[in-house]
Amino acid sequence: MKIALMDSGIGLLPAAAAVRRLRPDADLVLSWDPDGMPWGPRTPEDITERAIAVAEAAAAHQPDVLIVACNTASVHSLPAMRARFEPELPIIGTVPAIKPAAAGGGHVAIWATPATTGSAYQRGLIEQFAAGVAVTEVACPGLADAVHHADEAAIEAAIASAAARTPEDVTTVVLGCTNYELVGERIRAAVQRPGRSPLVLHGTAGAVAAQALRRIGADPAPAAAVDSALTVLLSGREAILPDTALSYAEGRFLRTVSTVR
């Protein structure tokens, strides 16, 4: 079994780690775009062009399924990607976890890139799944880029700025960019208010990993023997996991349990 994941940057690491935990025996192909990121400030047409190029690089390795582990690409590019690759290569998009967040009640904040915040796609999800629930959209300029480069000072500044714009009565935060899952606990600490119930965070890594397996008719087998390869593609070039990826627990986990080739 071979599962590919794509993103503009290292935001695909949480979903890749989730896949690896569900199927230690699956080969992984990680394809991202250091030459073109960040995608957030680009036009929808440019995002789609970059996303298809990154997906083409992954598809050349003949995976069984491709996870678009990027909210921005999912918002702007899924129809074009599905038209290009399906049905031969199933495409799994990443949808912000608004539905489960709203089901928990309370005031929900959606942290996302400027490109996703306020988009018709995200507003449609709010109307569909969070009608009658207090929802605040919080744009997080610079955070995805800072996480990608493991820039500690920039991460702290971007999280502090977004936290300052998050209402004090928020009980739940939707991580609307896959990069943010790499610093989820830091986001929790910044938003948590003294004396309030523990903040609930909703990411997407586990859900998209499970959906990818369902789409290809594979069951989770977390106890399977670890016998798998990891292929890394940086703007189409074969490489190894860069040091920035190894700054995060998910990257170190993938290196530990995979043969990189």
Short mmCIF file of C-alpha atoms in Angstrom, two decimals:
data_model
loop_
_atom_site.label_atom_id
_atom_site.label_comp_id
_atom_site.label_asym_id
_atom_site.label_seq_id
_atom_site.Cartn_x
_atom_site.Cartn_y
_atom_site.Cartn_z
CA MET A 1 0.00 0.00 0.00
CA LYS A 2 1.29 3.46 -0.86
CA ILE A 3 -0.29 6.68 0.41
CA ALA A 4 0.75 10.11 -0.83
CA LEU A 5 0.24 13.44 0.92
CA MET A 6 0.71 16.91 -0.50
CA ASP A 7 0.77 20.44 0.90
CA SER A 8 2.45 23.74 0.26
CA GLY A 9 4.77 23.01 3.21
CA ILE A 10 5.28 20.78 6.21
CA GLY A 11 1.67 21.01 7.34
CA LEU A 12 1.30 17.52 5.88
CA LEU A 13 3.36 16.07 8.76
CA PRO A 14 0.45 15.59 11.23
CA ALA A 15 -1.65 13.69 8.68
CA ALA A 16 1.38 11.67 7.57
CA ALA A 17 2.10 10.71 11.18
CA ALA A 18 -1.57 9.76 11.63
CA VAL A 19 -1.43 7.52 8.54
CA ARG A 20 1.79 5.94 9.78
CA ARG A 21 0.17 5.14 13.15
CA LEU A 22 -2.86 3.57 11.47
CA ARG A 23 -0.83 1.63 8.91
CA PRO A 24 2.85 1.20 9.85
CA ASP A 25 3.20 -1.02 6.80
CA ALA A 26 2.16 1.62 4.23
CA ASP A 27 4.74 3.38 2.09
CA LEU A 28 4.40 7.17 2.24
CA VAL A 29 5.11 9.83 -0.37
CA LEU A 30 5.33 13.38 0.99
CA SER A 31 5.21 16.12 -1.65
CA TRP A 32 5.41 19.81 -0.87
CA ASP A 33 6.44 23.06 -2.52
CA PRO A 34 9.25 25.02 -0.83
CA ASP A 35 9.87 26.87 -4.11
CA GLY A 36 6.34 28.26 -4.17
CA MET A 37 5.18 28.53 -0.59
CA PRO A 38 3.40 30.19 1.10
CA TRP A 39 0.36 29.58 -1.06
CA GLY A 40 -1.98 31.66 1.09
CA PRO A 41 -1.22 35.04 -0.53
CA ARG A 42 -1.46 33.65 -4.07
CA THR A 43 -4.49 33.93 -6.35
CA PRO A 44 -6.84 30.92 -6.52
CA GLU A 45 -5.64 30.23 -10.06
CA ASP A 46 -1.99 30.27 -8.99
CA ILE A 47 -2.72 28.07 -5.98
CA THR A 48 -4.39 25.53 -8.26
CA GLU A 49 -1.46 25.55 -10.67
CA ARG A 50 1.01 24.95 -7.83
CA ALA A 51 -1.19 22.31 -6.20
CA ILE A 52 -1.55 20.30 -9.40
CA ALA A 53 2.22 20.43 -9.98
CA VAL A 54 2.90 19.13 -6.46
CA ALA A 55 0.25 16.45 -6.92
CA GLU A 56 1.75 15.44 -10.28
CA ALA A 57 5.10 14.85 -8.58
CA ALA A 58 3.42 12.59 -6.03
CA ALA A 59 1.29 10.81 -8.63
CA ALA A 60 4.44 9.83 -10.55
CA HIS A 61 5.20 7.46 -7.66
CA GLN A 62 1.90 5.62 -8.28
CA PRO A 63 0.24 5.93 -4.87
CA ASP A 64 -3.12 4.29 -4.14
CA VAL A 65 -4.59 7.54 -2.78
CA LEU A 66 -3.55 11.19 -2.43
CA ILE A 67 -4.35 13.27 0.64
CA VAL A 68 -4.49 17.02 0.01
CA ALA A 69 -3.25 17.89 3.48
CA CYS A 70 -3.72 21.61 2.91
CA ASN A 71 -6.78 23.67 3.72
CA THR A 72 -5.90 26.40 1.22
CA ALA A 73 -5.51 23.95 -1.66
CA SER A 74 -8.69 22.15 -0.61
CA VAL A 75 -10.62 25.43 -0.58
CA HIS A 76 -9.45 26.55 -4.01
CA SER A 77 -8.25 23.52 -5.98
CA LEU A 78 -10.14 20.32 -5.17
CA PRO A 79 -12.49 20.40 -8.19
CA ALA A 80 -9.57 20.89 -10.59
CA MET A 81 -7.49 18.23 -8.86
CA ARG A 82 -10.30 15.69 -8.92
CA ALA A 83 -10.93 16.41 -12.59
CA ARG A 84 -7.24 15.84 -13.30
CA PHE A 85 -6.58 12.68 -11.25
CA GLU A 86 -9.78 10.81 -10.44
CA PRO A 87 -10.93 8.09 -10.73
CA GLU A 88 -7.49 6.53 -11.24
CA LEU A 89 -6.10 8.31 -8.16
CA PRO A 90 -8.60 9.06 -5.37
CA ILE A 91 -8.22 12.56 -3.89
CA ILE A 92 -8.95 13.23 -0.20
CA GLY A 93 -9.42 16.88 0.71
CA THR A 94 -8.99 18.55 4.09
CA VAL A 95 -12.05 20.26 5.53
CA PRO A 96 -11.80 22.43 8.67
CA ALA A 97 -13.33 20.54 11.60
CA ILE A 98 -16.22 22.97 12.00
CA LYS A 99 -18.92 20.30 12.29
CA PRO A 100 -17.51 18.49 15.35
CA ALA A 101 -16.46 21.78 16.91
CA ALA A 102 -19.97 23.22 16.62
CA ALA A 103 -21.50 20.02 17.99
CA GLY A 104 -19.69 20.62 21.26
CA GLY A 105 -21.51 23.91 21.87
CA GLY A 106 -19.91 27.07 23.14
CA HIS A 107 -18.19 29.86 21.25
CA VAL A 108 -16.01 28.52 18.41
CA ALA A 109 -13.00 30.30 16.92
CA ILE A 110 -11.65 29.21 13.54
CA TRP A 111 -7.97 30.00 13.15
CA ALA A 112 -7.03 29.97 9.45
CA THR A 113 -4.86 31.63 6.85
CA PRO A 114 -6.01 34.93 5.37
CA ALA A 115 -6.83 33.07 2.12
CA THR A 116 -9.21 30.70 3.91
CA THR A 117 -10.68 33.15 6.43
CA GLY A 118 -13.81 34.72 5.06
CA SER A 119 -13.77 32.53 1.94
CA ALA A 120 -17.10 31.43 0.50
CA TYR A 121 -16.02 27.84 1.18
CA GLN A 122 -15.45 28.39 4.90
CA ARG A 123 -18.55 30.54 5.26
CA GLY A 124 -20.55 27.77 3.61
CA LEU A 125 -19.25 25.25 6.15
CA ILE A 126 -20.20 27.59 8.98
CA GLU A 127 -23.71 28.03 7.60
CA GLN A 128 -24.09 24.29 7.03
CA PHE A 129 -22.68 22.94 10.28
CA ALA A 130 -22.65 25.78 12.80
CA ALA A 131 -26.00 27.52 12.37
CA GLY A 132 -27.02 29.03 15.68
CA VAL A 133 -23.53 28.64 17.14
CA ALA A 134 -21.31 31.60 17.96
CA VAL A 135 -18.38 31.45 15.51
CA THR A 136 -15.49 33.89 15.14
CA GLU A 137 -13.14 33.66 12.18
CA VAL A 138 -9.58 34.57 13.14
CA ALA A 139 -7.09 35.24 10.35
CA CYS A 140 -3.52 34.28 11.28
CA PRO A 141 -1.19 36.10 8.86
CA GLY A 142 2.33 34.73 8.90
CA LEU A 143 1.68 31.76 11.18
CA ALA A 144 1.74 29.03 8.52
CA ASP A 145 4.96 30.41 7.03
CA ALA A 146 6.57 30.72 10.47
CA VAL A 147 5.68 27.13 11.33
CA HIS A 148 7.02 25.89 8.00
CA HIS A 149 10.38 27.54 8.65
CA ALA A 150 10.38 26.60 12.35
CA ASP A 151 10.97 30.30 13.11
CA GLU A 152 10.38 30.39 16.85
CA ALA A 153 10.16 34.17 17.21
CA ALA A 154 7.76 34.49 14.29
CA ILE A 155 5.62 31.61 15.59
CA GLU A 156 5.31 33.24 19.00
CA ALA A 157 4.46 36.64 17.49
CA ALA A 158 1.83 35.24 15.10
CA ILE A 159 0.17 33.13 17.81
CA ALA A 160 0.13 36.07 20.23
CA SER A 161 -1.44 38.32 17.59
CA ALA A 162 -4.17 35.80 16.76
CA ALA A 163 -4.82 35.04 20.43
CA ALA A 164 -5.29 38.75 21.12
CA ARG A 165 -8.01 38.80 18.43
CA THR A 166 -9.75 35.70 19.78
CA PRO A 167 -12.74 36.48 22.05
CA GLU A 168 -12.18 35.64 25.71
CA ASP A 169 -15.27 33.42 25.95
CA VAL A 170 -14.14 31.02 23.20
CA THR A 171 -14.34 27.40 24.35
CA THR A 172 -13.20 25.68 21.14
CA VAL A 173 -10.59 26.46 18.47
CA VAL A 174 -10.69 24.90 15.01
CA LEU A 175 -7.20 24.65 13.53
CA GLY A 176 -8.11 25.63 9.99
CA CYS A 177 -4.60 25.19 8.58
CA THR A 178 -2.72 21.93 8.80
CA ASN A 179 0.50 23.75 9.76
CA TYR A 180 -1.18 24.92 12.96
CA GLU A 181 -1.52 21.35 14.23
CA LEU A 182 2.26 21.28 14.62
CA VAL A 183 2.00 24.02 17.26
CA GLY A 184 -1.41 23.11 18.65
CA GLU A 185 -0.38 23.03 22.28
CA ARG A 186 1.22 26.46 21.98
CA ILE A 187 -2.04 27.78 20.51
CA ARG A 188 -3.96 26.18 23.37
CA ALA A 189 -1.72 27.83 25.95
CA ALA A 190 -2.09 31.24 24.28
CA VAL A 191 -5.90 31.12 24.08
CA GLN A 192 -6.70 29.37 27.36
CA ARG A 193 -8.15 31.84 29.87
CA PRO A 194 -7.46 31.46 33.59
CA GLY A 195 -10.36 29.94 35.50
CA ARG A 196 -12.14 28.64 32.38
CA SER A 197 -12.69 25.04 31.30
CA PRO A 198 -9.84 23.50 29.27
CA LEU A 199 -9.87 24.74 25.69
CA VAL A 200 -10.88 22.17 23.05
CA LEU A 201 -8.80 22.01 19.86
CA HIS A 202 -10.04 20.42 16.63
CA GLY A 203 -7.57 19.43 13.92
CA THR A 204 -8.00 17.23 10.86
CA ALA A 205 -5.03 14.83 10.73
CA GLY A 206 -6.75 11.78 12.20
CA ALA A 207 -9.93 12.26 10.18
CA VAL A 208 -8.23 12.57 6.79
CA ALA A 209 -5.95 9.61 7.51
CA ALA A 210 -8.96 7.44 8.34
CA GLN A 211 -10.88 8.67 5.30
CA ALA A 212 -7.96 7.84 2.99
CA LEU A 213 -7.96 4.25 4.23
CA ARG A 214 -11.74 3.97 3.85
CA ARG A 215 -11.56 5.32 0.30
CA ILE A 216 -9.22 2.52 -0.79
CA GLY A 217 -10.97 -0.17 1.24
CA ALA A 218 -8.16 -0.62 3.75
CA ASP A 219 -8.68 -1.20 7.47
CA PRO A 220 -6.55 0.36 10.19
CA ALA A 221 -3.85 -2.04 11.35
CA PRO A 222 -1.81 -0.16 13.95
CA ALA A 223 -0.15 -3.38 15.11
CA ALA A 224 1.16 -4.24 11.63
CA ALA A 225 4.89 -4.76 11.37
CA VAL A 226 6.81 -1.60 10.51
CA ASP A 227 8.05 -2.24 6.99
CA SER A 228 7.63 0.89 4.97
CA ALA A 229 9.43 3.52 2.97
CA LEU A 230 9.23 7.31 3.06
CA THR A 231 9.74 9.30 -0.15
CA VAL A 232 10.14 13.07 0.21
CA LEU A 233 9.59 15.39 -2.76
CA LEU A 234 10.47 19.08 -2.47
CA SER A 235 8.95 20.94 -5.43
CA GLY A 236 9.28 17.65 -7.32
CA ARG A 237 12.88 16.92 -6.30
CA GLU A 238 13.61 13.80 -4.26
CA ALA A 239 15.17 14.71 -0.92
CA ILE A 240 15.28 13.78 2.75
CA LEU A 241 13.22 15.28 5.54
CA PRO A 242 14.67 18.76 6.09
CA ASP A 243 15.82 19.95 9.49
CA THR A 244 12.74 22.18 9.80
CA ALA A 245 10.50 19.09 9.62
CA LEU A 246 12.63 17.42 12.30
CA SER A 247 11.95 20.39 14.60
CA TYR A 248 8.54 18.84 15.25
CA ALA A 249 7.62 15.59 16.98
CA GLU A 250 5.70 14.38 13.93
CA GLY A 251 8.72 14.74 11.66
CA ARG A 252 11.01 12.96 14.10
CA PHE A 253 8.45 10.16 14.44
CA LEU A 254 8.26 9.65 10.68
CA ARG A 255 12.05 9.51 10.40
CA THR A 256 12.28 7.00 13.23
CA VAL A 257 9.73 4.52 11.89
CA SER A 258 10.42 4.78 8.14
CA THR A 259 13.16 3.98 5.69
CA VAL A 260 13.77 7.17 3.72
CA ARG A 261 14.36 6.62 0.05
#
